[in-house]
Short mmCIF file of C-alpha atoms and ligand atoms in Angstrom, two decimals:
data_model
loop_
_atom_site.label_atom_id
_atom_site.label_comp_id
_atom_site.label_asym_id
_atom_site.label_seq_id
_atom_site.Cartn_x
_atom_site.Cartn_y
_atom_site.Cartn_z
CA MET A 1431 -43.50 -94.99 19.45
CA THR A 1432 -42.45 -91.04 19.06
CA VAL A 1433 -40.29 -89.16 21.18
CA GLY A 1434 -39.41 -85.34 21.96
CA ILE A 1435 -40.26 -82.26 23.28
CA ASP A 1436 -44.20 -82.77 25.05
CA LEU A 1437 -43.83 -79.01 26.62
CA ILE A 1438 -41.37 -75.87 26.50
CA HIS A 1439 -40.96 -72.70 28.66
CA PHE A 1440 -38.58 -70.12 29.71
CA ALA A 1441 -37.36 -67.56 32.21
CA THR A 1442 -35.16 -64.53 31.95
CA ALA A 1443 -33.91 -61.98 34.81
CA ASP A 1444 -36.60 -59.17 35.90
CA TYR A 1445 -33.97 -56.50 34.35
CA TYR A 1446 -32.05 -55.00 31.09
CA LEU A 1447 -29.43 -52.80 30.25
CA GLY A 1448 -30.65 -51.51 26.48
CA LEU A 1449 -28.21 -51.16 23.85
CA ASP A 1450 -28.99 -47.62 23.46
CA THR A 1451 -27.75 -46.94 26.93
CA PHE A 1452 -24.80 -49.55 26.29
CA ALA A 1453 -23.44 -47.44 23.09
CA GLN A 1454 -24.14 -43.92 24.84
CA GLU A 1455 -21.60 -45.51 27.53
CA LYS A 1456 -18.93 -46.78 24.64
CA GLY A 1457 -19.24 -44.32 22.63
CA THR A 1458 -19.89 -46.22 20.11
CA GLU A 1459 -23.00 -46.21 16.91
CA LEU A 1460 -25.62 -47.64 18.10
CA GLU A 1461 -26.35 -49.12 14.88
CA LYS A 1462 -23.03 -51.53 15.11
CA TYR A 1463 -25.57 -53.18 18.12
CA THR A 1464 -29.31 -52.77 16.40
CA ILE A 1465 -28.05 -53.97 12.89
CA GLY A 1466 -24.35 -55.05 13.38
CA ILE A 1467 -24.81 -57.80 15.90
CA GLY A 1468 -28.84 -57.53 15.44
CA GLN A 1469 -29.31 -56.94 19.71
CA GLU A 1470 -31.47 -54.50 21.59
CA LYS A 1471 -31.66 -55.52 24.76
CA MET A 1472 -30.16 -57.83 27.18
CA SER A 1473 -31.29 -59.56 30.17
CA ILE A 1474 -29.74 -58.85 33.35
CA ALA A 1475 -29.73 -61.19 36.47
CA PRO A 1476 -29.36 -59.06 39.84
CA PRO A 1477 -27.07 -60.87 42.35
CA ASP A 1478 -30.13 -63.00 43.67
CA GLU A 1479 -30.75 -64.60 40.42
CA ASP A 1480 -28.81 -67.29 39.59
CA ILE A 1481 -29.12 -70.39 36.99
CA VAL A 1482 -31.16 -72.96 39.55
CA THR A 1483 -33.89 -69.53 40.18
CA LEU A 1484 -34.07 -68.80 36.18
CA ALA A 1485 -34.51 -73.13 35.93
CA ALA A 1486 -37.16 -73.18 38.76
CA LYS A 1487 -38.92 -70.48 37.17
CA ALA A 1488 -39.04 -71.73 33.59
CA ALA A 1489 -39.76 -75.41 34.92
CA ARG A 1490 -42.72 -74.27 37.57
CA PRO A 1491 -45.67 -73.66 35.10
CA ILE A 1492 -44.68 -76.95 32.64
CA LEU A 1493 -44.32 -79.34 36.72
CA ASP A 1494 -47.91 -76.96 37.31
CA GLN A 1495 -50.03 -79.28 34.39
CA ILE A 1496 -48.58 -82.50 35.19
CA ASN A 1497 -47.90 -85.05 37.91
CA PRO A 1498 -44.40 -83.49 39.61
CA ASP A 1499 -43.91 -87.05 41.38
CA ALA A 1500 -43.65 -88.57 37.13
CA ILE A 1501 -40.56 -86.55 36.60
CA SER A 1502 -38.15 -89.58 36.48
CA SER A 1503 -34.70 -87.20 35.85
CA VAL A 1504 -33.63 -83.79 35.57
CA LEU A 1505 -30.57 -83.10 33.48
CA PHE A 1506 -29.24 -79.68 33.81
CA ALA A 1507 -27.16 -78.21 31.20
CA THR A 1508 -25.47 -75.24 31.91
CA GLU A 1509 -21.84 -73.50 31.99
CA SER A 1510 -22.57 -71.08 34.93
CA GLY A 1511 -22.20 -74.11 37.41
CA VAL A 1512 -22.50 -72.78 40.97
CA ASP A 1513 -20.83 -75.55 42.17
CA GLN A 1514 -18.06 -77.54 41.08
CA SER A 1515 -19.21 -80.84 42.98
CA LYS A 1516 -22.71 -80.40 43.84
CA SER A 1517 -25.20 -80.78 40.54
CA ALA A 1518 -27.11 -77.72 40.29
CA GLY A 1519 -30.05 -80.44 39.49
CA THR A 1520 -30.58 -81.10 42.80
CA TYR A 1521 -30.96 -77.96 44.09
CA LEU A 1522 -33.44 -77.23 41.50
CA HIS A 1523 -35.31 -81.34 42.92
CA GLY A 1524 -35.79 -79.61 46.22
CA LEU A 1525 -36.79 -76.31 45.13
CA LEU A 1526 -39.17 -77.77 43.03
CA GLY A 1527 -40.23 -80.48 45.55
CA LEU A 1528 -39.75 -83.12 43.44
CA SER A 1529 -39.70 -87.24 44.09
CA PRO A 1530 -37.33 -88.78 45.54
CA HIS A 1531 -37.21 -91.45 42.69
CA CYS A 1532 -35.81 -88.87 40.14
CA ARG A 1533 -32.22 -89.13 38.55
CA THR A 1534 -30.15 -85.56 39.30
CA VAL A 1535 -26.99 -84.38 37.36
CA GLU A 1536 -25.54 -81.25 35.73
CA LEU A 1537 -24.33 -81.68 31.82
CA LYS A 1538 -21.87 -79.05 30.33
CA HIS A 1539 -20.16 -77.97 27.11
CA ALA A 1540 -20.82 -74.74 26.62
CA CYS A 1541 -23.58 -73.42 25.21
CA TYR A 1542 -24.33 -77.03 23.46
CA GLY A 1543 -25.03 -78.79 26.62
CA GLY A 1544 -28.87 -78.21 26.51
CA THR A 1545 -29.06 -80.38 23.06
CA ALA A 1546 -26.62 -83.02 24.95
CA ALA A 1547 -29.47 -83.62 27.89
CA LEU A 1548 -32.24 -83.28 25.08
CA GLN A 1549 -30.78 -86.14 23.07
CA MET A 1550 -29.92 -88.17 26.54
CA ALA A 1551 -33.18 -87.28 27.69
CA CYS A 1552 -34.78 -88.87 24.09
CA ALA A 1553 -32.09 -92.00 24.25
CA LEU A 1554 -33.46 -92.70 27.94
CA VAL A 1555 -37.44 -92.42 27.09
CA LYS A 1556 -36.33 -95.04 24.33
CA ALA A 1557 -35.35 -97.58 26.27
CA ASN A 1558 -37.98 -97.17 29.04
CA PRO A 1559 -41.21 -94.96 27.52
CA LYS A 1560 -42.52 -94.49 31.02
CA GLU A 1561 -39.19 -92.01 31.87
CA GLN A 1562 -40.75 -88.72 31.86
CA ILE A 1563 -37.89 -86.07 31.57
CA LEU A 1564 -37.06 -82.59 32.80
CA VAL A 1565 -34.19 -80.98 30.45
CA ILE A 1566 -33.15 -77.40 32.07
CA ALA A 1567 -30.63 -75.13 29.91
CA ALA A 1568 -29.69 -72.45 31.96
CA ASP A 1569 -26.97 -69.97 31.74
CA ILE A 1570 -25.30 -65.96 32.64
CA ALA A 1571 -23.87 -64.88 29.71
CA LYS A 1572 -21.15 -62.30 31.18
CA TYR A 1573 -17.84 -61.14 29.47
CA ASP A 1574 -14.90 -58.65 30.99
CA VAL A 1575 -15.98 -54.97 30.83
CA ASP A 1576 -14.76 -53.54 27.57
CA SER A 1577 -14.27 -56.71 25.69
CA SER A 1578 -15.79 -57.50 22.43
CA GLY A 1579 -18.25 -59.84 23.93
CA GLU A 1580 -20.18 -57.34 26.75
CA ALA A 1581 -22.49 -56.23 24.04
CA THR A 1582 -23.90 -59.92 24.03
CA GLN A 1583 -24.37 -61.00 27.30
CA GLY A 1584 -27.82 -62.22 28.69
CA CYS A 1585 -29.79 -64.67 30.33
CA GLY A 1586 -32.20 -67.41 30.43
CA ALA A 1587 -33.52 -70.53 31.15
CA VAL A 1588 -35.21 -73.40 29.09
CA ALA A 1589 -37.46 -76.22 30.72
CA MET A 1590 -38.39 -78.88 28.64
CA LEU A 1591 -40.79 -81.88 29.07
CA VAL A 1592 -39.41 -84.52 27.58
CA LYS A 1593 -41.66 -87.76 26.73
CA ALA A 1594 -43.25 -90.44 24.73
CA GLU A 1595 -45.60 -89.38 22.00
CA PRO A 1596 -44.84 -85.28 22.90
CA ARG A 1597 -47.26 -83.00 21.62
CA ILE A 1598 -44.78 -80.11 20.79
CA LEU A 1599 -41.96 -81.69 18.63
CA ALA A 1600 -41.02 -85.51 17.88
CA ILE A 1601 -36.87 -85.76 17.34
CA GLU A 1602 -36.31 -87.44 14.53
CA PRO A 1603 -33.48 -90.16 14.61
CA GLY A 1604 -30.14 -89.35 13.25
CA SER A 1605 -27.69 -86.18 13.85
CA GLY A 1606 -25.04 -84.62 12.42
CA TYR A 1607 -22.01 -84.13 15.11
CA TYR A 1608 -18.43 -82.75 15.04
CA THR A 1609 -16.13 -82.15 17.81
CA GLU A 1610 -12.67 -80.28 17.31
CA ASP A 1611 -10.29 -79.31 20.30
CA VAL A 1612 -9.94 -75.58 19.78
CA MET A 1613 -9.33 -71.68 21.95
CA ASP A 1614 -12.30 -69.41 20.76
CA PHE A 1615 -14.33 -69.18 23.94
CA TRP A 1616 -13.78 -70.44 27.40
CA ARG A 1617 -14.14 -70.00 31.54
CA PRO A 1618 -11.25 -71.62 33.82
CA ASN A 1619 -12.51 -72.67 37.33
CA HIS A 1620 -11.00 -69.60 38.69
CA ARG A 1621 -12.84 -66.43 36.13
CA THR A 1622 -16.60 -65.30 36.76
CA THR A 1623 -16.06 -64.13 32.90
CA ALA A 1624 -15.69 -65.65 29.95
CA LEU A 1625 -12.52 -65.11 27.81
CA VAL A 1626 -13.08 -65.20 23.73
CA ASP A 1627 -11.16 -64.62 20.91
CA GLY A 1628 -14.53 -63.07 19.33
CA LYS A 1629 -14.23 -63.17 15.37
CA TYR A 1630 -12.38 -66.50 15.55
CA SER A 1631 -15.13 -67.95 17.53
CA THR A 1632 -17.46 -67.15 14.54
CA LYS A 1633 -15.54 -69.16 12.11
CA VAL A 1634 -15.44 -71.94 14.17
CA TYR A 1635 -18.95 -71.34 14.65
CA LEU A 1636 -19.83 -71.43 11.02
CA ASN A 1637 -16.77 -74.42 10.00
CA SER A 1638 -18.62 -76.67 12.61
CA LEU A 1639 -22.02 -75.48 10.76
CA LYS A 1640 -20.72 -77.14 7.75
CA GLN A 1641 -19.24 -79.93 8.99
CA ALA A 1642 -22.12 -80.60 11.70
CA TRP A 1643 -24.08 -80.60 8.58
CA GLN A 1644 -22.47 -82.88 5.92
CA HIS A 1645 -22.29 -85.29 9.08
CA PHE A 1646 -25.98 -84.90 9.34
CA VAL A 1647 -26.43 -85.50 5.22
CA SER A 1648 -24.65 -88.98 5.24
CA GLN A 1649 -26.20 -90.26 8.34
CA THR A 1650 -29.59 -89.45 7.35
CA GLY A 1651 -30.28 -88.88 3.72
CA ARG A 1652 -32.33 -86.05 4.26
CA ARG A 1653 -31.82 -82.63 1.91
CA PHE A 1654 -31.92 -79.21 3.07
CA GLU A 1655 -35.14 -78.81 0.72
CA GLN A 1656 -37.03 -81.39 3.22
CA ILE A 1657 -36.92 -78.71 6.15
CA ASP A 1658 -39.28 -76.11 6.45
CA ALA A 1659 -37.30 -74.14 9.47
CA PHE A 1660 -33.89 -73.06 11.09
CA CYS A 1661 -33.04 -72.56 14.45
CA TYR A 1662 -29.49 -71.72 15.52
CA HIS A 1663 -27.80 -71.23 18.45
CA ILE A 1664 -28.00 -67.12 18.54
CA PRO A 1665 -25.21 -65.75 20.76
CA PHE A 1666 -26.28 -62.84 18.19
CA SER A 1667 -29.05 -62.75 16.13
CA ARG A 1668 -26.87 -61.59 12.87
CA MET A 1669 -24.95 -64.71 14.00
CA SER A 1670 -28.28 -67.10 12.69
CA GLU A 1671 -28.62 -65.03 9.15
CA LYS A 1672 -24.62 -65.92 8.54
CA ALA A 1673 -25.53 -69.36 9.64
CA HIS A 1674 -27.97 -69.70 7.24
CA LYS A 1675 -26.39 -67.78 4.57
CA ALA A 1676 -23.42 -70.13 5.07
CA LEU A 1677 -25.53 -73.32 5.23
CA THR A 1678 -27.71 -72.92 2.15
CA LYS A 1679 -24.23 -72.14 0.30
CA VAL A 1680 -23.21 -75.68 1.75
CA ALA A 1681 -25.89 -77.10 0.94
CA GLY A 1682 -26.17 -76.06 -2.88
CA MET A 1683 -29.76 -73.90 -2.61
CA THR A 1684 -30.45 -70.27 -3.62
CA LEU A 1685 -33.12 -68.54 -1.52
CA ASP A 1686 -35.09 -65.37 -2.27
CA LYS A 1687 -34.92 -63.42 0.22
CA GLU A 1688 -38.40 -63.57 1.65
CA ARG A 1689 -37.37 -67.51 1.95
CA PHE A 1690 -34.18 -66.46 3.26
CA PHE A 1691 -35.82 -64.70 6.19
CA ALA A 1692 -38.68 -66.83 6.53
CA GLN A 1693 -37.28 -69.55 7.72
CA ILE A 1694 -35.26 -67.84 10.47
CA GLN A 1695 -36.70 -64.99 11.32
CA PRO A 1696 -39.32 -65.89 13.83
CA GLY A 1697 -36.67 -67.39 16.01
CA GLN A 1698 -34.91 -64.49 16.41
CA ARG A 1699 -37.21 -62.22 18.19
CA TYR A 1700 -36.92 -63.13 21.50
CA ASN A 1701 -32.99 -63.70 21.48
CA ARG A 1702 -33.28 -60.06 20.59
CA VAL A 1703 -33.93 -58.43 23.55
CA LEU A 1704 -32.94 -61.27 25.87
CA GLY A 1705 -28.78 -61.45 24.56
CA ASN A 1706 -26.58 -64.73 24.46
CA SER A 1707 -28.45 -66.92 27.51
CA TYR A 1708 -25.52 -69.82 26.21
CA SER A 1709 -26.65 -73.38 26.64
CA ALA A 1710 -30.59 -72.25 26.54
CA SER A 1711 -30.29 -69.67 23.45
CA LEU A 1712 -31.13 -72.64 20.52
CA PHE A 1713 -34.45 -73.64 22.89
CA ILE A 1714 -35.28 -69.65 23.53
CA GLY A 1715 -34.99 -69.35 19.72
CA PHE A 1716 -37.02 -72.35 19.23
CA CYS A 1717 -40.20 -70.72 21.52
CA SER A 1718 -39.78 -67.31 19.60
CA PHE A 1719 -40.60 -69.83 16.22
CA LEU A 1720 -43.06 -71.45 17.45
CA ASP A 1721 -44.62 -68.43 19.12
CA ASN A 1722 -43.99 -65.73 16.49
CA ALA A 1723 -44.27 -67.68 13.38
CA PRO A 1724 -47.33 -66.14 11.07
CA GLY A 1725 -48.96 -69.25 10.03
CA ASP A 1726 -49.36 -72.83 11.33
CA LEU A 1727 -46.76 -74.85 11.63
CA THR A 1728 -48.05 -78.35 12.01
CA GLU A 1729 -46.06 -81.11 10.61
CA LYS A 1730 -42.94 -78.91 9.96
CA ARG A 1731 -39.89 -79.99 10.01
CA PHE A 1732 -37.30 -78.05 11.90
CA GLY A 1733 -33.66 -78.17 11.67
CA LEU A 1734 -31.95 -77.35 15.26
CA PHE A 1735 -28.06 -76.17 15.20
CA SER A 1736 -26.28 -76.58 18.01
CA TYR A 1737 -23.11 -74.89 19.05
CA GLY A 1738 -20.47 -74.82 22.06
CA SER A 1739 -17.10 -72.89 21.84
CA GLY A 1740 -14.48 -75.53 22.57
CA CYS A 1741 -15.79 -76.99 20.43
CA VAL A 1742 -18.81 -79.25 19.89
CA ALA A 1743 -22.30 -78.81 17.10
CA GLU A 1744 -24.85 -80.87 15.99
CA PHE A 1745 -27.12 -80.81 13.42
CA LEU A 1746 -30.45 -82.70 14.39
CA THR A 1747 -34.70 -82.56 13.53
CA GLY A 1748 -37.97 -82.78 14.49
CA VAL A 1749 -41.11 -82.60 13.08
CA ILE A 1750 -44.29 -80.25 14.47
CA GLN A 1751 -46.76 -82.55 16.21
CA HIS A 1752 -50.73 -81.75 15.84
CA GLY A 1753 -52.29 -79.44 17.86
CA TYR A 1754 -49.02 -77.67 19.52
CA GLN A 1755 -50.32 -74.54 19.90
CA ASP A 1756 -52.27 -75.13 22.17
CA VAL A 1757 -49.77 -76.12 24.76
CA LEU A 1758 -47.41 -73.45 23.99
CA MET A 1759 -47.16 -70.88 26.50
CA ARG A 1760 -46.66 -67.34 24.61
CA GLN A 1761 -47.83 -65.62 27.13
CA SER A 1762 -45.90 -66.11 29.79
CA HIS A 1763 -42.60 -65.66 27.33
CA GLN A 1764 -43.83 -62.16 26.19
CA ALA A 1765 -45.43 -60.88 29.80
CA GLN A 1766 -41.61 -61.40 31.20
CA ILE A 1767 -40.19 -59.85 28.67
CA ASP A 1768 -41.82 -56.77 28.76
CA ALA A 1769 -42.09 -56.57 32.37
CA ARG A 1770 -38.61 -56.35 32.73
CA THR A 1771 -37.14 -53.09 34.51
CA PRO A 1772 -34.58 -51.16 32.30
CA LEU A 1773 -31.15 -50.24 34.28
CA ASN A 1774 -28.65 -47.78 33.44
CA TYR A 1775 -24.89 -48.88 33.11
CA GLN A 1776 -23.78 -48.01 36.73
CA GLN A 1777 -26.46 -50.03 37.90
CA TYR A 1778 -25.63 -52.97 35.88
CA LEU A 1779 -22.49 -52.96 36.94
CA ASP A 1780 -23.28 -52.89 40.60
CA PHE A 1781 -25.81 -56.39 39.85
CA TYR A 1782 -22.63 -57.96 37.96
CA TYR A 1783 -19.40 -56.62 40.45
CA PRO A 1784 -21.25 -56.75 43.67
CA THR A 1785 -18.94 -55.65 46.57
CA ILE A 1786 -18.73 -58.74 48.64
CA THR A 1787 -16.40 -58.77 50.80
CA ASP A 1788 -17.08 -62.59 52.11
CA PRO A 1789 -18.48 -64.81 49.74
CA ASP A 1790 -19.18 -67.82 51.81
CA ASN A 1791 -21.65 -65.66 53.70
CA VAL A 1792 -23.53 -63.12 52.36
CA ALA A 1793 -26.68 -62.13 52.36
CA PHE A 1794 -28.69 -60.65 49.18
CA GLU A 1795 -30.47 -57.23 48.36
CA VAL A 1796 -34.22 -58.11 47.29
CA HIS A 1797 -34.02 -57.29 43.82
CA ASN A 1798 -35.46 -60.65 42.13
CA ARG A 1799 -39.32 -60.77 41.63
CA GLY A 1800 -39.79 -64.50 40.75
CA ALA A 1801 -41.45 -67.22 42.27
CA TYR A 1802 -38.07 -68.15 43.40
CA ARG A 1803 -34.60 -65.72 44.48
CA LEU A 1804 -31.40 -66.67 46.34
CA ALA A 1805 -31.50 -65.07 49.56
CA GLY A 1806 -27.76 -65.59 50.24
CA ILE A 1807 -25.10 -67.80 51.32
CA GLY A 1808 -24.44 -69.21 55.01
CA HIS A 1809 -21.37 -71.04 56.09
CA ALA A 1810 -20.86 -71.55 52.51
CA ILE A 1811 -24.18 -73.10 51.61
CA ARG A 1812 -26.30 -71.78 49.05
CA ARG A 1813 -30.24 -70.42 50.48
CA TYR A 1814 -32.92 -70.29 48.19
CA GLN A 1815 -36.27 -69.09 49.04
CA ARG A 1816 -39.58 -69.99 47.64
CA ARG A 1817 -42.11 -67.06 47.45
CA ALA A 1818 -46.17 -67.85 47.13
P1 HMG B 3389 -16.70 -56.50 17.31
O1 HMG B 3389 -15.53 -56.74 16.67
O2 HMG B 3389 -16.30 -55.33 18.42
O3 HMG B 3389 -17.44 -55.77 16.14
O4 HMG B 3389 -17.36 -57.88 17.80
P2 HMG B 3389 -17.12 -55.70 14.74
O5 HMG B 3389 -16.41 -54.56 14.40
O6 HMG B 3389 -16.77 -57.25 14.20
O7 HMG B 3389 -18.60 -55.01 14.13
C1 HMG B 3389 -19.85 -56.49 14.22
C2 HMG B 3389 -20.71 -56.20 13.26
O8 HMG B 3389 -20.98 -55.02 13.42
C3 HMG B 3389 -19.63 -55.93 11.65
O9 HMG B 3389 -20.62 -56.44 10.75
C4 HMG B 3389 -19.43 -54.52 11.47
O10 HMG B 3389 -19.76 -54.18 9.98
C5 HMG B 3389 -20.63 -54.35 11.82
P3 HMG B 3389 -19.98 -58.00 10.06
O11 HMG B 3389 -18.67 -57.74 9.17
O12 HMG B 3389 -20.42 -59.06 10.95
O13 HMG B 3389 -21.24 -58.26 9.19
N1 HMG B 3389 -21.13 -52.80 12.13
C6 HMG B 3389 -22.06 -51.63 12.01
N2 HMG B 3389 -23.18 -51.98 11.22
C7 HMG B 3389 -24.05 -50.78 11.24
N3 HMG B 3389 -23.71 -49.35 11.74
C8 HMG B 3389 -22.72 -49.72 12.23
C9 HMG B 3389 -21.85 -50.46 12.56
N4 HMG B 3389 -20.61 -50.68 13.14
C10 HMG B 3389 -20.32 -52.14 12.77
N5 HMG B 3389 -22.06 -48.61 12.53
C11 HMG B 3389 -18.05 -60.06 17.93
C12 HMG B 3389 -18.28 -58.95 17.54
C13 HMG B 3389 -18.57 -61.21 17.61
C14 HMG B 3389 -16.34 -60.26 17.92
C15 HMG B 3389 -18.33 -60.07 18.99
O14 HMG B 3389 -19.43 -59.48 19.56
C16 HMG B 3389 -17.95 -61.01 20.55
O15 HMG B 3389 -16.66 -61.67 20.71
N6 HMG B 3389 -18.82 -61.86 20.89
C17 HMG B 3389 -18.79 -63.34 21.83
C18 HMG B 3389 -18.33 -64.41 20.52
C19 HMG B 3389 -19.50 -64.38 20.43
O16 HMG B 3389 -20.43 -64.55 20.36
N7 HMG B 3389 -18.97 -65.72 18.70
C20 HMG B 3389 -20.33 -65.90 18.43
C21 HMG B 3389 -19.93 -67.44 18.02
S1 HMG B 3389 -19.34 -68.93 19.07
C22 HMG B 3389 -20.63 -69.06 19.68
O17 HMG B 3389 -21.49 -68.55 19.08
C23 HMG B 3389 -20.75 -69.87 21.47
C24 HMG B 3389 -20.75 -68.45 22.14
O18 HMG B 3389 -22.52 -68.69 22.50
C25 HMG B 3389 -19.89 -68.85 23.56
C26 HMG B 3389 -20.37 -71.00 24.19
O19 HMG B 3389 -21.09 -71.79 23.09
O20 HMG B 3389 -20.54 -71.40 25.46
C27 HMG B 3389 -20.28 -67.08 22.16
#
């Protein structure tokens, strides 16, 4: 029995801040962003958009293609949680009208949470092949104004249906993983923005890649040459180039430029214009690869590297299934990206730092144009709205 990703779809916000606008505001050369970190735009969520509405928008087209009552679990990965106790998965369960006979839980480890959810979903399906699991990875990346991370903000949610005999990616047994207690990026409970030691975080990311890869090789016996394409966690698109360079070096490979970029470039395209979406980033990169690769990927083996600051990393592989192209949702992905409205710098600040006098009682202006929005909070209870 194969187990893995049967359907995958992502959603992002209706607004973006261009790095050209950002560079002008900061008095920085635009090339620092477009070339130096490889970013052009960042998706910006208005106050009436949160991880739950993004997740609902990501999941809806999947549920429209299956019997929603068949969903046996919702595993919701995020580091932008909206409640310290209640799972975002339960809000999502209500908004999507899922069966009461469905488990929901929220998982967290920085950007690694989505991969943890995917691996747990695969294990649940292996234990009981009747399970059909909705895995969500959703985040809104926020750093302090004028911090090094500000240019790498963004947001997005990925929904994946994980089941037996999947139509897109069969996850292979065995993986390599690595944990180290480090302070490269973190967000204490009282903060809405993350703290980061930017340059140190890139070093820890690359060391974790090396460690996870070596563990992967020792666990599975697979070699670099047996992998056709690589998707990395993408905090900014240049990072995946640094990662691929580091991996080829540790694997003792010398690739010409064309092969080097062919193995990663289709996966950078969406992230370049969305920004970091933390736990969703790796999987948006995977969608980007599937949607934008020039040739047929059937039977190609993908290497997926997941990194979550703090830190946990995992390297795993999967094989693309026959007929995968028939179930991709390429048009929806591109349409959302194209339909976004540009913001000026002040509008971005107004979205990210709205004046709220009483956070337990607030009504949000309508900005979010999607099918699900956060209408407000009353007596500390979040009120979501579903549109026809
Ligand atoms: P910085 O320090 O402001 O930038 O921010 P810089 O001065 O290092 O410049 C960046 C690059 O642009 C450099 O290239 C410059 O040379 C180049 P590199 O040395 O890297 O090859 N550059 C230019 N290129 C062309 N024309 C120019 C020009 N000017 C400069 N005119 C930093 C960089 C990564 C520190 C910042 O973006 C940051 O703090 N980001 C947030 C942290 C981050 O994304 N870390 C990545 C690894 S950790 C991770 O991925 C986990 C995370 O997603 C969180 C989670 O797990 O939840 C963050």
